CSV table of C-alpha atoms in Angstrom, one decimal:
chain,number,residue,atom,x,y,z
A,105,MET,CA,0.9,-5.5,18.7
A,106,ARG,CA,2.1,-3.8,15.0
A,107,VAL,CA,-0.2,-0.6,14.3
A,108,HIS,CA,0.0,-0.6,10.7
A,109,GLU,CA,0.4,-4.9,9.1
A,110,ALA,CA,-1.9,-7.3,8.9
A,111,PRO,CA,-0.1,-10.4,11.1
A,112,VAL,CA,1.8,-12.2,9.1
A,113,LEU,CA,2.0,-16.2,9.1
A,114,GLY,CA,5.1,-18.1,10.1
A,115,TRP,CA,6.7,-20.5,7.6
A,116,GLY,CA,4.7,-23.5,8.6
A,117,ALA,CA,1.7,-21.9,8.5
A,118,LEU,CA,2.1,-21.1,5.1
A,119,ALA,CA,3.0,-24.6,4.2
A,120,HIS,CA,0.0,-25.7,5.5
A,121,LEU,CA,-1.4,-23.0,4.0
A,122,ALA,CA,-0.1,-24.0,0.4
A,123,GLY,CA,-1.6,-27.3,0.5
A,124,ALA,CA,-5.2,-26.7,2.0
A,125,VAL,CA,-6.1,-23.9,0.2
A,126,PRO,CA,-7.3,-24.2,-3.6
A,127,ASP,CA,-5.6,-22.2,-6.3
A,128,VAL,CA,-7.9,-19.0,-6.6
A,129,VAL,CA,-6.4,-16.0,-7.4
A,130,PRO,CA,-8.1,-12.0,-5.3
A,131,VAL,CA,-10.5,-11.0,-8.2
A,132,LEU,CA,-9.7,-7.4,-9.3
A,133,GLY,CA,-11.6,-8.3,-12.2
A,134,ASP,CA,-11.0,-9.2,-15.8
A,135,ALA,CA,-8.4,-6.4,-16.5
A,136,SER,CA,-5.7,-7.3,-14.2
A,137,VAL,CA,-2.6,-9.7,-13.7
A,138,PRO,CA,-1.1,-11.5,-10.3
A,139,THR,CA,2.5,-10.4,-9.8
A,140,GLY,CA,5.3,-11.2,-7.3
A,141,SER,CA,4.7,-7.7,-5.8
A,142,GLY,CA,3.9,-4.5,-6.4
A,143,ARG,CA,7.2,-3.0,-7.3
A,144,ALA,CA,6.8,-6.3,-10.3
A,145,ALA,CA,3.5,-4.5,-11.4
A,146,LEU,CA,5.6,-1.0,-11.2
A,147,ARG,CA,8.6,-1.8,-13.5
A,148,ILE,CA,6.7,-4.0,-15.9
A,149,ILE,CA,4.6,-0.7,-16.5
A,150,LEU,CA,7.5,1.6,-16.5
A,151,GLU,CA,8.7,-0.9,-18.7
A,152,HIS,CA,6.0,-0.4,-21.1
A,153,LEU,CA,6.0,3.3,-21.3
A,154,SER,CA,9.5,3.1,-22.3
A,155,ALA,CA,9.0,0.5,-25.0
A,156,THR,CA,6.0,2.7,-26.3
A,157,GLY,CA,7.8,6.3,-26.1
A,158,VAL,CA,5.7,7.4,-23.3
A,159,LEU,CA,9.0,7.5,-21.2
A,160,ARG,CA,11.2,8.2,-24.0
A,161,ASP,CA,14.6,7.9,-21.6
A,162,ARG,CA,15.8,7.8,-17.8
A,163,ASN,CA,15.8,11.7,-18.5
A,164,ASP,CA,11.8,11.6,-18.8
A,165,ALA,CA,10.4,12.4,-15.0
A,166,LEU,CA,8.1,11.1,-13.3
A,167,LEU,CA,5.8,12.6,-10.6
A,168,VAL,CA,5.9,11.0,-7.3
A,169,PRO,CA,4.1,11.5,-4.0
A,170,ARG,CA,6.5,12.7,-1.6
A,171,TRP,CA,5.8,9.8,0.9
A,172,ILE,CA,7.1,6.8,-1.0
A,173,CYS,CA,8.8,3.6,0.0
A,174,GLN,CA,12.4,4.1,-0.8
A,175,SER,CA,12.7,0.4,-2.9
A,176,VAL,CA,9.8,2.0,-4.9
A,177,LEU,CA,12.1,5.0,-6.1
A,178,HIS,CA,15.0,2.2,-7.0
A,179,THR,CA,12.4,0.7,-9.5
A,180,ALA,CA,11.5,4.4,-10.7
A,181,HIS,CA,15.1,5.3,-11.4
A,182,ARG,CA,15.3,2.5,-13.5
A,183,PHE,CA,13.5,3.6,-16.1
A,184,SER,CA,12.8,7.5,-15.4
A,185,HIS,CA,13.8,10.5,-13.6
A,186,PRO,CA,11.3,10.5,-10.2
A,187,VAL,CA,10.7,14.0,-9.1
A,188,LEU,CA,8.6,15.7,-6.4
A,189,GLU,CA,7.1,18.7,-8.0
A,190,PRO,CA,5.4,19.4,-11.0
A,191,SER,CA,7.8,20.4,-13.8
A,192,PRO,CA,7.7,20.4,-17.9
A,193,GLY,CA,9.6,17.1,-18.1
A,194,VAL,CA,7.2,15.2,-16.5
A,195,ARG,CA,5.7,12.2,-18.8
A,196,ALA,CA,3.8,10.2,-16.1
A,197,VAL,CA,2.4,10.6,-12.5
A,198,LEU,CA,1.9,7.8,-10.0
A,199,ALA,CA,-0.8,8.9,-7.5
A,200,TYR,CA,-0.9,7.5,-4.3
A,201,HIS,CA,-3.9,6.5,-2.2
A,202,GLN,CA,-2.4,7.0,1.3
A,203,TYR,CA,-3.1,4.7,3.6
A,204,GLY,CA,-6.4,3.5,2.0
A,205,PHE,CA,-7.4,7.0,1.4
A,206,PRO,CA,-8.1,8.0,-2.2
A,207,GLN,CA,-6.2,10.6,-4.0
A,208,ASP,CA,-8.9,13.6,-5.2
A,209,MET,CA,-9.1,11.8,-8.6
A,210,ASP,CA,-11.3,13.9,-10.2
A,211,ALA,CA,-8.4,16.9,-10.1
A,212,VAL,CA,-5.6,14.4,-10.5
A,213,SER,CA,-7.4,13.0,-13.4
A,214,ALA,CA,-8.3,16.2,-14.6
A,215,ARG,CA,-4.6,17.6,-14.6
A,216,CYS,CA,-3.3,14.7,-16.8
A,217,SER,CA,-5.8,14.6,-18.9
A,218,ALA,CA,-5.4,18.3,-19.7
A,219,GLU,CA,-1.2,17.6,-19.8
A,220,GLY,CA,-1.4,14.6,-21.8
A,221,LEU,CA,0.1,12.8,-18.6
A,222,TYR,CA,0.0,8.8,-18.0
A,223,LEU,CA,-1.6,8.2,-14.8
A,224,ILE,CA,-0.2,5.3,-12.5
A,225,GLU,CA,-2.7,4.9,-9.5
A,226,ASP,CA,-0.4,3.5,-6.8
A,227,CYS,CA,-3.0,1.2,-4.8
A,228,ALA,CA,-0.4,-0.8,-2.3
A,229,ASN,CA,-2.9,0.4,0.6
A,230,VAL,CA,-5.9,-0.6,-0.9
A,231,PHE,CA,-7.7,-3.3,-1.8
A,232,GLY,CA,-11.8,-3.0,-2.2
A,233,GLY,CA,-11.9,0.5,-1.8
A,234,THR,CA,-13.4,3.3,-4.3
A,235,TYR,CA,-13.4,6.8,-5.6
A,236,ARG,CA,-17.4,8.1,-5.5
A,237,GLY,CA,-18.3,4.6,-6.5
A,238,ARG,CA,-15.8,3.6,-8.4
A,239,PRO,CA,-13.1,1.1,-7.5
A,240,LEU,CA,-9.8,2.4,-6.6
A,241,GLY,CA,-7.5,1.1,-9.7
A,242,THR,CA,-9.7,1.8,-12.7
A,243,ILE,CA,-9.3,5.3,-12.8
A,244,GLY,CA,-6.2,6.1,-13.8
A,245,ASP,CA,-4.2,4.2,-17.1
A,246,ALA,CA,-2.7,1.7,-15.1
A,247,ALA,CA,-2.2,0.7,-11.4
A,248,ILE,CA,-0.5,-1.7,-8.9
A,249,PHE,CA,-1.3,-2.9,-6.0
A,250,SER,CA,0.5,-4.7,-3.2
A,251,PHE,CA,-0.9,-7.8,-0.8
A,252,PRO,CA,0.8,-7.6,2.0
A,253,LYS,CA,0.1,-4.6,3.2
A,254,LEU,CA,-3.0,-5.7,4.0
A,255,PHE,CA,-2.9,-9.7,4.3
A,256,PRO,CA,-0.2,-12.0,5.3
A,257,SER,CA,1.5,-13.1,2.2
A,258,LEU,CA,4.7,-11.7,2.7
A,259,LEU,CA,4.6,-11.5,-1.2
A,260,GLY,CA,2.5,-10.7,-4.3
A,261,GLY,CA,0.7,-8.0,-5.8
A,262,ALA,CA,-0.9,-7.2,-9.2
A,263,LEU,CA,-1.1,-4.4,-12.3
A,264,VAL,CA,-4.5,-3.6,-13.2
A,265,SER,CA,-5.1,-1.8,-16.5
A,266,SER,CA,-7.7,-1.5,-19.9
A,267,ASP,CA,-4.9,-1.5,-22.1
A,268,GLU,CA,-4.7,-5.0,-23.4
A,269,ALA,CA,-1.2,-4.7,-24.5
A,270,LEU,CA,-0.1,-3.7,-21.3
A,271,LEU,CA,-1.8,-6.4,-19.9
A,272,GLU,CA,0.1,-9.0,-22.1
A,273,ARG,CA,3.2,-7.7,-21.8
A,274,ALA,CA,2.7,-8.5,-17.8
A,275,ARG,CA,1.4,-12.0,-18.4
A,276,SER,CA,4.6,-12.9,-20.6
A,277,ARG,CA,6.8,-11.3,-17.9
A,278,CYS,CA,5.0,-13.4,-15.4
A,279,GLU,CA,5.5,-16.9,-17.7
A,280,ALA,CA,9.1,-15.5,-18.3
A,281,SER,CA,10.0,-14.8,-14.7
A,282,ARG,CA,12.0,-17.4,-11.9
A,283,ARG,CA,8.9,-17.3,-8.6
A,284,PRO,CA,10.7,-15.0,-6.2
A,285,ILE,CA,11.5,-17.5,-3.6
A,286,ALA,CA,14.7,-15.1,-2.4
A,287,GLY,CA,12.2,-12.1,-2.2
A,288,CYS,CA,10.3,-14.2,-0.1
A,289,LEU,CA,13.4,-14.9,1.9
A,290,ALA,CA,14.4,-11.3,1.9
A,291,ARG,CA,10.7,-10.0,3.2
A,292,TRP,CA,10.7,-12.5,5.6
A,293,LEU,CA,14.6,-11.3,7.2
A,294,TRP,CA,12.7,-7.8,6.7
A,295,GLU,CA,9.8,-8.8,8.8
A,296,VAL,CA,12.2,-10.8,11.8
A,297,GLY,CA,14.3,-6.8,11.5
A,298,HIS,CA,11.5,-5.1,12.2
A,299,GLY,CA,9.8,-7.2,14.9
A,300,SER,CA,12.4,-7.1,16.8
A,301,GLY,CA,15.1,-4.0,17.5
A,302,PRO,CA,18.2,-5.9,18.7
A,303,ALA,CA,18.0,-8.1,14.9
A,304,ARG,CA,19.1,-4.4,13.3
A,305,ARG,CA,21.7,-6.1,11.1
A,306,THR,CA,19.4,-8.9,9.9
A,307,ARG,CA,16.6,-5.5,8.9
A,308,GLU,CA,19.0,-4.2,7.0
A,309,LEU,CA,19.9,-7.6,4.7
A,310,GLY,CA,16.2,-7.8,4.5
A,311,GLU,CA,16.1,-4.0,3.1
A,312,MET,CA,19.0,-4.3,1.0
A,313,THR,CA,18.1,-7.4,-0.7
A,314,TYR,CA,13.8,-6.6,-1.1
A,315,GLY,CA,14.6,-3.3,-2.4
A,316,THR,CA,16.7,-4.8,-5.2
A,317,ILE,CA,14.2,-7.6,-6.2
A,318,ASP,CA,11.9,-6.0,-8.4
A,319,ASP,CA,12.1,-8.5,-11.7
A,320,ARG,CA,10.5,-11.7,-10.3
A,321,ALA,CA,7.5,-11.1,-11.7
A,322,ARG,CA,6.0,-13.8,-11.0
A,323,PRO,CA,3.2,-14.4,-8.3
A,324,PRO,CA,4.1,-16.8,-5.9
A,325,LYS,CA,1.2,-19.3,-5.5
A,326,ILE,CA,1.2,-19.3,-1.8
A,327,ALA,CA,0.9,-15.6,-1.7
A,328,LEU,CA,-2.2,-15.5,-3.5
A,329,ARG,CA,-3.5,-18.6,-1.7
A,330,ALA,CA,-3.1,-16.6,1.8
A,331,VAL,CA,-5.1,-13.4,-0.1
A,332,ALA,CA,-7.7,-15.8,-1.1
A,333,GLN,CA,-7.9,-17.2,2.5
A,334,ALA,CA,-7.9,-13.8,4.3
A,335,VAL,CA,-10.1,-12.3,1.8
A,336,ARG,CA,-12.7,-15.1,2.0
A,337,ALA,CA,-12.6,-15.3,6.1
A,338,GLY,CA,-13.8,-11.4,5.9
A,339,ALA,CA,-10.1,-9.4,6.0
A,340,ILE,CA,-11.8,-6.4,4.6
A,341,GLU,CA,-15.0,-6.5,6.3
A,342,ALA,CA,-13.2,-6.7,9.5
A,343,ARG,CA,-11.1,-3.4,8.6
A,344,LYS,CA,-14.2,-1.8,8.5
A,345,ARG,CA,-15.9,-3.0,11.5
A,346,ASN,CA,-12.6,-1.5,12.9
A,347,TYR,CA,-12.6,1.7,11.2
A,348,ARG,CA,-16.5,1.8,12.1
A,349,ALA,CA,-15.1,1.3,15.9
A,350,ILE,CA,-12.6,4.7,15.4
A,351,ARG,CA,-15.2,6.5,14.0
A,352,ASP,CA,-17.8,6.0,17.0
A,353,ARG,CA,-15.3,6.2,19.6
A,354,PHE,CA,-14.6,9.5,18.6
A,355,ALA,CA,-17.3,10.6,17.3
A,356,ASP,CA,-17.4,13.5,20.0
A,357,ARG,CA,-13.9,14.6,18.7
A,358,PRO,CA,-14.9,15.0,14.9
A,359,GLU,CA,-11.6,17.0,14.5
A,360,TYR,CA,-9.4,13.9,15.0
A,361,LEU,CA,-11.1,12.0,11.8
A,362,GLU,CA,-11.4,15.4,9.9
A,363,GLY,CA,-11.9,14.8,5.9
A,364,LEU,CA,-11.3,11.2,6.2
A,365,GLU,CA,-14.0,9.0,4.1
A,366,VAL,CA,-16.4,7.3,5.6
A,367,ASP,CA,-16.8,4.1,3.8
A,368,ALA,CA,-12.9,3.5,3.0
A,369,VAL,CA,-11.2,0.4,3.6
A,370,PRO,CA,-7.8,1.7,5.6
A,371,TYR,CA,-4.6,0.6,6.1
A,372,ILE,CA,-4.3,2.4,8.9
A,373,VAL,CA,-6.4,5.5,10.1
A,374,PRO,CA,-4.5,8.6,10.1
A,375,LEU,CA,-5.3,10.7,13.7
A,376,PHE,CA,-5.3,14.5,13.5
A,377,ALA,CA,-4.4,16.9,16.6
A,378,PRO,CA,-2.0,18.9,17.7
A,379,GLU,CA,1.5,18.1,17.8
A,380,ASP,CA,1.6,17.9,21.1
A,381,ASP,CA,-1.4,15.8,22.0
A,382,LEU,CA,-0.2,13.2,19.0
A,383,ARG,CA,2.8,12.3,21.0
A,384,ARG,CA,1.8,12.2,24.1
A,385,MET,CA,-0.6,9.6,22.3
A,386,GLU,CA,2.2,8.0,20.5
A,387,SER,CA,4.0,7.5,24.2
A,388,ALA,CA,0.9,6.4,25.9
A,389,LEU,CA,0.0,3.8,23.1
A,390,ARG,CA,3.7,2.9,23.2
A,391,ALA,CA,3.6,2.2,26.9
A,392,ALA,CA,0.8,-0.2,26.0
A,393,GLY,CA,2.4,-2.2,24.0
A,394,VAL,CA,1.3,-0.8,20.9
A,395,VAL,CA,4.0,0.1,17.9
A,396,THR,CA,2.9,3.3,16.3
A,397,GLY,CA,4.3,6.6,15.7
A,398,VAL,CA,3.6,10.2,13.9
A,399,TYR,CA,3.7,10.6,10.5
A,400,HIS,CA,2.4,12.9,7.8
A,401,PHE,CA,-0.8,12.5,5.6
A,402,ASP,CA,-1.8,14.5,2.7
A,403,VAL,CA,-5.0,16.2,3.4
A,404,ALA,CA,-5.4,17.4,0.3
A,405,ARG,CA,-4.9,14.1,-1.5
A,406,ASN,CA,-3.4,15.1,-4.9
A,407,VAL,CA,-0.2,14.5,-5.8
A,408,PHE,CA,0.6,17.9,-7.6
A,409,GLU,CA,-0.5,20.0,-4.9
A,410,PRO,CA,0.0,18.2,-1.7
A,411,ARG,CA,-0.5,19.6,2.0
A,412,PHE,CA,0.9,17.0,4.6
A,413,VAL,CA,-0.4,17.3,8.4
A,414,LYS,CA,1.5,15.4,11.2
A,415,CYS,CA,-0.5,12.3,12.1
A,416,LEU,CA,-1.2,9.3,14.8
A,417,TRP,CA,-1.4,6.0,13.0
A,418,LEU,CA,-4.2,4.0,14.5
A,419,PRO,CA,-4.8,0.2,13.8
A,420,VAL,CA,-7.3,-1.2,11.9
A,421,HIS,CA,-6.1,-4.8,10.3
A,422,GLN,CA,-8.4,-8.0,11.1
A,423,GLY,CA,-6.0,-9.4,13.8
A,424,LEU,CA,-8.0,-6.8,16.1
A,425,ASP,CA,-11.5,-7.4,17.2
A,426,VAL,CA,-13.6,-4.0,18.0
A,427,ASP,CA,-12.4,-4.7,21.9
A,428,GLU,CA,-9.3,-4.1,21.4
A,429,VAL,CA,-9.7,-1.4,18.7
A,430,GLU,CA,-11.8,0.1,21.6
A,431,ARG,CA,-8.8,-0.2,24.5
A,432,ILE,CA,-6.5,1.3,22.0
A,433,CYS,CA,-8.7,4.5,21.2
A,434,ASP,CA,-9.0,4.9,25.1
A,435,VAL,CA,-5.4,4.8,25.6
A,436,ALA,CA,-4.9,7.4,23.2
A,437,ALA,CA,-7.9,9.3,24.3
A,438,GLY,CA,-7.1,9.1,27.8
A,439,ALA,CA,-3.3,10.9,27.1
A,440,VAL,CA,-4.5,14.1,26.5
A,441,ARG,CA,-7.8,14.4,28.9
């Protein structure tokens, strides 16, 4: 049981899906352009910032979160100098809504406005989430989405912005780009490698290839169809339901989920406890077949002033029903009685 990802469809199922599902794009609003991946969307944004003089050259800094995918850094390095700390050289900011839980956008937006910084929302773990009633991805100057984190699509993402010039650049790049067939293969190799321990070389090959393909801007229709089908089938509602089940199960231990929004649409749910307890829970869950781990979460929710604490990942993806989620919670709770 994969703790952090929705089930991935096999090639046979995807081939069937391509012919069975109408060609519709998930609705992110009129100010969105589907892309081949979240990184393709980021590349288009950074290209635009370079062309418009926001990023004058690669010496201008992009503030990035300390918890970030290495392939995102590869893309950022093409146009900027990624940094982990605020500095006078920062010209743009990538604010990551970690695991689907929003940054403190009041504080982040206010600082960006005061310092004249371009704000990019990293919504790779987000679909349908909000911040104080506002849809995530519509608060900053631009936003990137990555569909495979929440849906069985292998690839696909989106760029969202109210800047029509940026959207037109995205449409033009997507129209001119080749479809990311190589990216699909690389992503599949990455999935295979992570699904079986002995396939380390396969995983490394996939990571190497997938990490360098960010110029395939055009979205594969099969990925968009997979996302559309998952949304229509209730994937978002299932994640909310499973998150509620976790909150209900740990109602007597509010410290486990302290500070987490009750209305979030999580990628995964971070559980907070003393590290010794987290490690015992991790061992018990792994013994029960749940692939999880202890990682860091920014409880300050502020890319400028983060405060990371350790947490345990709990799954909420749509491949689980409430009974399975409750059993996972029972295993975790039983490890620290």
